[in-house]
Amino acid sequence: MPLALVTYTIWFGGGGGTITPGDARMLKRRGVEEIFFAGTPLTKMVEFVQRHYAQPRRKIGHRKMSGNPNDRQLAESLTAAESNSLPSATEVRQTTITIGITGPGGAGKTTLIDELACRFLKSRPSGRLAILSHDPSLAGKGALLGDRAGMVYAQDDRVFMRSLGTRGKAGGLAAATRRCVQVMQRGGFDLLLVESAGIGQEDLPFARGLADKQVLVMSPDYGSPLQLQKIVMLEAADIVVVNKADLPGARTALSELEQRLSLNRRQPKLIGTVAKRHGDAGVDELFREIIQ
Ligand SMILES: Nc1nc2c(ncn2[C@@H]2O[C@H](COP(=O)(O)OP(=O)(O)OP(=O)(O)O)[C@@H](O)[C@H]2O)c(=O)[nH]1
Ligand SMILES: [Mg+2]
């Protein structure tokens, strides 16, 4: 799959052979930094990203970009928030519904978020959605920031997406997350979805009121009921999702989780989803729950 990279944004081209060498020259004149043609090994793309972007953040250049005209300003404010050089802003009453989405690595958080983006775009014809994703920073190598790569609906002009490296902070978020969330909440979005990096048993990424609702996404392969006793996030989640409900063991997982959650003082909603199946009824239910 051809892949184009610009500063802070990875843009995708079409399938193999869609971008010709002539197109590539034109795209580069318009500010795209690199085109990887079909057949380029992933390791080469990762090496390019690490070589060019695992540096201290540069100021965003004034390139022509598509999307909402305020998006570039927002991107610059987020860069300032990440470097802690944002001037303090007056508090505004924010109306953006903010949803924290967390869970172990690979549970399907990003796939679910993209499906939620699809439902948002359909149900709110002029609404705007923001997504803030986190990826772990590997010591000395920067972060892959790969969540965008698998997303389709998040490429829409009514969706603003930003990825953050955790920069060595444990627990699923970055030191700058709260500042970045506040910047995005001031951006006039109807809904903000914050995806944590993959978390462990002890983590509670959205503590201290960072999100209006917290969603824990698990896959059926968490282990046994004993493991469910150790996942602290099960006490804090407003919604618990068993994604990959198409896999063997999903039914058992749902009933074990139902039992586990019945011990909670507060009863979270439990939903089974198949995020990789377009139009899944479980994802519809999740969408209804988060925008309520
Ligand atoms: N079988 C099955 N696979 C799924 C489902 N949803 C997602 N996947 C696959 O699971 C893998 C991981 O999905 P992601 O959405 O990247 O998971 P994630 O939780 O965002 O992963 P990290 O951000 O790396 O923690 C991908 O290969 C998806 O295609 C599902 O409902 N069923
Ligand atoms: Mg992800």
PDB file of C-alpha atoms in Angstrom, residues 101-244:
ATOM      1  CA  ILE A 101     -11.259   4.719  25.623  1.00  0.00           C
ATOM      2  CA  THR A 102      -8.717   2.378  27.123  1.00  0.00           C
ATOM      3  CA  GLY A 103      -7.790  -1.289  27.317  1.00  0.00           C
ATOM      4  CA  PRO A 104      -4.926  -3.680  26.706  1.00  0.00           C
ATOM      5  CA  GLY A 105      -2.809  -3.367  23.564  1.00  0.00           C
ATOM      6  CA  GLY A 106      -4.498  -4.790  20.480  1.00  0.00           C
ATOM      7  CA  ALA A 107      -7.995  -5.160  21.997  1.00  0.00           C
ATOM      8  CA  GLY A 108      -9.453  -3.195  19.079  1.00  0.00           C
ATOM      9  CA  LYS A 109      -9.666   0.353  20.499  1.00  0.00           C
ATOM     10  CA  THR A 110      -8.690   2.070  17.261  1.00  0.00           C
ATOM     11  CA  THR A 111     -10.894  -0.155  15.106  1.00  0.00           C
ATOM     12  CA  LEU A 112     -13.822   0.659  17.416  1.00  0.00           C
ATOM     13  CA  ILE A 113     -13.056   4.385  17.343  1.00  0.00           C
ATOM     14  CA  ASP A 114     -13.086   4.360  13.555  1.00  0.00           C
ATOM     15  CA  GLU A 115     -16.471   2.604  13.559  1.00  0.00           C
ATOM     16  CA  LEU A 116     -17.737   5.164  16.097  1.00  0.00           C
ATOM     17  CA  ALA A 117     -16.458   7.907  13.764  1.00  0.00           C
ATOM     18  CA  CYS A 118     -18.507   6.324  10.956  1.00  0.00           C
ATOM     19  CA  ARG A 119     -21.667   6.436  13.081  1.00  0.00           C
ATOM     20  CA  PHE A 120     -20.945   9.980  14.235  1.00  0.00           C
ATOM     21  CA  LEU A 121     -20.503  11.262  10.669  1.00  0.00           C
ATOM     22  CA  LYS A 122     -23.766   9.615   9.592  1.00  0.00           C
ATOM     23  CA  SER A 123     -25.843  10.756  12.554  1.00  0.00           C
ATOM     24  CA  ARG A 124     -24.504  14.352  12.765  1.00  0.00           C
ATOM     25  CA  PRO A 125     -24.351  15.688   9.181  1.00  0.00           C
ATOM     26  CA  SER A 126     -22.567  18.889  10.216  1.00  0.00           C
ATOM     27  CA  GLY A 127     -20.998  17.726  13.498  1.00  0.00           C
ATOM     28  CA  ARG A 128     -17.247  17.713  14.162  1.00  0.00           C
ATOM     29  CA  LEU A 129     -15.372  14.919  15.889  1.00  0.00           C
ATOM     30  CA  ALA A 130     -11.918  15.010  17.484  1.00  0.00           C
ATOM     31  CA  ILE A 131      -9.726  12.010  18.245  1.00  0.00           C
ATOM     32  CA  LEU A 132      -6.640  12.071  20.470  1.00  0.00           C
ATOM     33  CA  SER A 133      -4.690   8.797  20.296  1.00  0.00           C
ATOM     34  CA  HIS A 134      -1.691   7.712  22.355  1.00  0.00           C
ATOM     35  CA  ASP A 135       1.098   5.351  21.452  1.00  0.00           C
ATOM     36  CA  PRO A 136       3.983   4.237  23.661  1.00  0.00           C
ATOM     37  CA  SER A 137       7.322   5.919  23.012  1.00  0.00           C
ATOM     38  CA  LEU A 138      10.015   3.284  22.676  1.00  0.00           C
ATOM     39  CA  ALA A 139      13.145   4.319  24.563  1.00  0.00           C
ATOM     40  CA  GLY A 140      15.260   6.530  22.307  1.00  0.00           C
ATOM     41  CA  LYS A 141      13.269   5.681  19.203  1.00  0.00           C
ATOM     42  CA  GLY A 142      10.195   7.897  19.304  1.00  0.00           C
ATOM     43  CA  ALA A 143       6.662   6.548  18.971  1.00  0.00           C
ATOM     44  CA  LEU A 144       5.204   4.761  15.977  1.00  0.00           C
ATOM     45  CA  LEU A 145       1.919   6.714  16.214  1.00  0.00           C
ATOM     46  CA  GLY A 146       0.381   3.994  14.089  1.00  0.00           C
ATOM     47  CA  ASP A 147      -3.288   4.288  15.128  1.00  0.00           C
ATOM     48  CA  ARG A 148      -4.167   6.497  12.172  1.00  0.00           C
ATOM     49  CA  ALA A 149      -2.842   3.898   9.745  1.00  0.00           C
ATOM     50  CA  GLY A 150      -5.808   1.554  10.119  1.00  0.00           C
ATOM     51  CA  MET A 151      -8.490   4.223  10.165  1.00  0.00           C
ATOM     52  CA  VAL A 152     -10.822   5.055   7.305  1.00  0.00           C
ATOM     53  CA  TYR A 153     -13.568   7.347   8.630  1.00  0.00           C
ATOM     54  CA  ALA A 154     -11.111   9.375  10.697  1.00  0.00           C
ATOM     55  CA  GLN A 155      -9.731  10.710   7.405  1.00  0.00           C
ATOM     56  CA  ASP A 156     -12.932  12.733   6.868  1.00  0.00           C
ATOM     57  CA  ASP A 157     -12.557  16.526   6.898  1.00  0.00           C
ATOM     58  CA  ARG A 158     -15.048  16.716   9.786  1.00  0.00           C
ATOM     59  CA  VAL A 159     -12.736  14.600  11.924  1.00  0.00           C
ATOM     60  CA  PHE A 160      -9.616  16.081  13.512  1.00  0.00           C
ATOM     61  CA  MET A 161      -7.153  13.467  14.674  1.00  0.00           C
ATOM     62  CA  ARG A 162      -3.959  13.911  16.645  1.00  0.00           C
ATOM     63  CA  SER A 163      -1.547  11.265  17.929  1.00  0.00           C
ATOM     64  CA  LEU A 164       0.638  11.709  20.996  1.00  0.00           C
ATOM     65  CA  GLY A 165       3.636   9.675  22.111  1.00  0.00           C
ATOM     66  CA  THR A 166       3.574   8.847  25.826  1.00  0.00           C
ATOM     67  CA  ARG A 167       7.202  10.056  26.077  1.00  0.00           C
ATOM     68  CA  GLY A 168       8.092   7.713  28.889  1.00  0.00           C
ATOM     69  CA  LYS A 169       5.007   8.279  31.051  1.00  0.00           C
ATOM     70  CA  ALA A 170       3.503   5.006  32.267  1.00  0.00           C
ATOM     71  CA  GLY A 171      -0.239   4.437  32.530  1.00  0.00           C
ATOM     72  CA  GLY A 172      -1.480   4.924  28.973  1.00  0.00           C
ATOM     73  CA  LEU A 173      -1.423   8.719  28.557  1.00  0.00           C
ATOM     74  CA  ALA A 174       1.209  11.452  28.150  1.00  0.00           C
ATOM     75  CA  ALA A 175       2.203  14.227  30.536  1.00  0.00           C
ATOM     76  CA  ALA A 176       0.642  16.675  28.057  1.00  0.00           C
ATOM     77  CA  THR A 177      -2.665  14.821  27.699  1.00  0.00           C
ATOM     78  CA  ARG A 178      -4.731  17.030  29.988  1.00  0.00           C
ATOM     79  CA  ARG A 179      -3.473  20.207  28.293  1.00  0.00           C
ATOM     80  CA  CYS A 180      -4.144  18.710  24.844  1.00  0.00           C
ATOM     81  CA  VAL A 181      -7.654  17.600  25.874  1.00  0.00           C
ATOM     82  CA  GLN A 182      -8.388  21.154  27.067  1.00  0.00           C
ATOM     83  CA  VAL A 183      -7.132  22.594  23.763  1.00  0.00           C
ATOM     84  CA  MET A 184      -9.307  20.194  21.805  1.00  0.00           C
ATOM     85  CA  GLN A 185     -12.335  20.878  23.992  1.00  0.00           C
ATOM     86  CA  ARG A 186     -11.984  24.558  23.095  1.00  0.00           C
ATOM     87  CA  GLY A 187     -11.983  23.599  19.391  1.00  0.00           C
ATOM     88  CA  GLY A 188     -15.780  23.487  19.102  1.00  0.00           C
ATOM     89  CA  PHE A 189     -16.068  19.714  18.600  1.00  0.00           C
ATOM     90  CA  ASP A 190     -19.255  17.857  19.484  1.00  0.00           C
ATOM     91  CA  LEU A 191     -17.411  14.736  20.576  1.00  0.00           C
ATOM     92  CA  LEU A 192     -13.809  14.015  21.609  1.00  0.00           C
ATOM     93  CA  LEU A 193     -12.595  10.418  21.756  1.00  0.00           C
ATOM     94  CA  VAL A 194      -9.343   9.920  23.659  1.00  0.00           C
ATOM     95  CA  GLU A 195      -7.599   6.579  23.072  1.00  0.00           C
ATOM     96  CA  SER A 196      -4.963   5.539  25.586  1.00  0.00           C
ATOM     97  CA  ALA A 197      -1.957   3.432  24.689  1.00  0.00           C
ATOM     98  CA  GLY A 198      -2.412  -0.226  25.684  1.00  0.00           C
ATOM     99  CA  ILE A 199      -2.731  -0.448  29.499  1.00  0.00           C
ATOM    100  CA  GLY A 200      -1.902  -3.002  32.201  1.00  0.00           C
ATOM    101  CA  GLN A 201      -3.852  -4.313  35.183  1.00  0.00           C
ATOM    102  CA  GLU A 202      -3.138  -1.344  37.486  1.00  0.00           C
ATOM    103  CA  ASP A 203      -3.754   1.552  35.150  1.00  0.00           C
ATOM    104  CA  LEU A 204      -6.557   4.118  35.430  1.00  0.00           C
ATOM    105  CA  PRO A 205      -5.708   6.551  32.640  1.00  0.00           C
ATOM    106  CA  PHE A 206      -8.784   8.767  32.850  1.00  0.00           C
ATOM    107  CA  ALA A 207      -8.814   9.388  36.577  1.00  0.00           C
ATOM    108  CA  ARG A 208      -9.343  12.918  37.900  1.00  0.00           C
ATOM    109  CA  GLY A 209     -12.233  13.877  35.635  1.00  0.00           C
ATOM    110  CA  LEU A 210     -10.355  13.803  32.365  1.00  0.00           C
ATOM    111  CA  ALA A 211     -13.310  12.245  30.537  1.00  0.00           C
ATOM    112  CA  ASP A 212     -17.102  12.370  30.902  1.00  0.00           C
ATOM    113  CA  LYS A 213     -17.274   8.606  30.429  1.00  0.00           C
ATOM    114  CA  GLN A 214     -14.634   5.884  30.527  1.00  0.00           C
ATOM    115  CA  VAL A 215     -14.812   2.896  28.212  1.00  0.00           C
ATOM    116  CA  LEU A 216     -12.713  -0.204  28.872  1.00  0.00           C
ATOM    117  CA  VAL A 217     -12.202  -2.309  25.740  1.00  0.00           C
ATOM    118  CA  MET A 218     -11.118  -5.906  26.330  1.00  0.00           C
ATOM    119  CA  SER A 219     -10.765  -8.892  24.074  1.00  0.00           C
ATOM    120  CA  PRO A 220     -11.919 -12.376  25.164  1.00  0.00           C
ATOM    121  CA  ASP A 221      -8.348 -13.576  25.773  1.00  0.00           C
ATOM    122  CA  TYR A 222      -7.735 -11.850  29.127  1.00  0.00           C
ATOM    123  CA  GLY A 223      -7.030 -15.166  30.893  1.00  0.00           C
ATOM    124  CA  SER A 224      -9.366 -16.470  33.596  1.00  0.00           C
ATOM    125  CA  PRO A 225     -11.803 -15.005  36.178  1.00  0.00           C
ATOM    126  CA  LEU A 226      -8.777 -14.552  38.450  1.00  0.00           C
ATOM    127  CA  GLN A 227      -7.352 -11.970  36.044  1.00  0.00           C
ATOM    128  CA  LEU A 228     -10.677 -10.117  36.119  1.00  0.00           C
ATOM    129  CA  GLN A 229     -10.218  -9.597  39.867  1.00  0.00           C
ATOM    130  CA  LYS A 230      -6.954  -7.761  39.178  1.00  0.00           C
ATOM    131  CA  ILE A 231      -8.020  -5.269  36.512  1.00  0.00           C
ATOM    132  CA  VAL A 232      -8.444  -2.017  38.414  1.00  0.00           C
ATOM    133  CA  MET A 233     -10.078  -0.304  35.445  1.00  0.00           C
ATOM    134  CA  LEU A 234     -13.090  -2.613  35.860  1.00  0.00           C
ATOM    135  CA  GLU A 235     -13.968  -0.565  38.958  1.00  0.00           C
ATOM    136  CA  ALA A 236     -13.786   2.762  37.137  1.00  0.00           C
ATOM    137  CA  ALA A 237     -15.292   2.037  33.719  1.00  0.00           C
ATOM    138  CA  ASP A 238     -18.736   3.350  32.817  1.00  0.00           C
ATOM    139  CA  ILE A 239     -18.885   0.960  29.874  1.00  0.00           C
ATOM    140  CA  VAL A 240     -17.021  -2.342  29.505  1.00  0.00           C
ATOM    141  CA  VAL A 241     -16.714  -3.664  25.964  1.00  0.00           C
ATOM    142  CA  VAL A 242     -15.796  -7.235  25.053  1.00  0.00           C
ATOM    143  CA  ASN A 243     -14.557  -6.636  21.528  1.00  0.00           C
ATOM    144  CA  LYS A 244     -13.696  -9.471  19.116  1.00  0.00           C
TER     145      LYS A 244
END
